[in-house]
């Protein structure tokens, strides 16, 4: 059986990716995608961990990174970053450490009290995190470290997520790829069974483009909706219509430094883009 590393390496330069990530590791065990800066952070460190996990590679000096992530979980840390740190600890084999620090989540995210992220802070997608985004990350983290919400919390989260139901997807003013995936993922991890959404398929671009868009019938494709739509199809046990074209799209995004940008037109490399690009290739290459 071909390894994930070798399968992904058929289409993109994985050695350049590892060089790009490795050069941005710092002595404290954290990472910063701007290599000259010592401002290591949870986001970049989380995605470094996820890149190694995706490629089935041993993570370098995991003890240092475990200590870095554990120390990053503080009362002033944004809830999305706390969730990232918890999941990162689990990936590195430190679920016990993550569980010990998990209670801090409830100071910012307490569904039983109707608190869906107090002081949301930074976001992966929108500048300031949305409560649905926070729900997605907290649910993802709790799943990774093996913690479950009690029945009242689960039902409160379900009711909250369903407020974003919009037509055949989830969103505020209209369904979006990001929010539809975040909602469906959260509901499924909580044990609910939302119906399959056609939204992801409606945002798929084949022909000259490849990739996916945030809303149907729009251009151009970007990496974020391509990642979330791929994850959406995967969670619904569906295949992409034109996997080779999606791989072609991702190939155009790799920069000379080995990292990936978010669009064909422009953009700098960062760890988030790089992980998402590799994840899309890994998914699409199953169907080639």
mmCIF file of C-alpha atoms in Angstrom, residues 8 52 65 97-98 113 115-116 141 156 159-160 199 211 219 224 247 253 261 271 283 286:
data_model
loop_
_atom_site.group_PDB
_atom_site.id
_atom_site.type_symbol
_atom_site.label_atom_id
_atom_site.label_comp_id
_atom_site.label_asym_id
_atom_site.label_seq_id
_atom_site.Cartn_x
_atom_site.Cartn_y
_atom_site.Cartn_z
ATOM 1 C CA UNK A 8 0.849 13.332 -1.755
ATOM 2 C CA UNK A 52 3.466 15.936 10.364
ATOM 3 C CA UNK A 65 6.182 21.299 21.702
ATOM 4 C CA UNK A 97 -2.040 16.907 29.752
ATOM 5 C CA UNK A 98 -4.842 18.191 27.528
ATOM 6 C CA UNK A 113 -25.123 28.744 30.448
ATOM 7 C CA UNK A 115 -22.111 31.144 26.547
ATOM 8 C CA UNK A 116 -20.848 30.279 23.080
ATOM 9 C CA UNK A 141 -10.758 19.400 20.464
ATOM 10 C CA UNK A 156 -27.794 23.365 23.890
ATOM 11 C CA UNK A 159 -30.032 24.177 19.236
ATOM 12 C CA UNK A 160 -27.365 26.850 18.818
ATOM 13 C CA UNK A 199 -23.908 22.781 -0.843
ATOM 14 C CA UNK A 211 -11.169 23.955 -6.442
ATOM 15 C CA UNK A 219 -15.383 32.787 -8.866
ATOM 16 C CA UNK A 224 -10.188 27.736 2.417
ATOM 17 C CA UNK A 247 -5.073 18.612 -7.472
ATOM 18 C CA UNK A 253 -0.551 27.378 -4.978
ATOM 19 C CA UNK A 261 -0.759 30.444 -0.632
ATOM 20 C CA UNK A 271 1.300 26.975 7.825
ATOM 21 C CA UNK A 283 -8.312 13.545 -0.187
ATOM 22 C CA UNK A 286 -7.863 8.811 -3.306
#
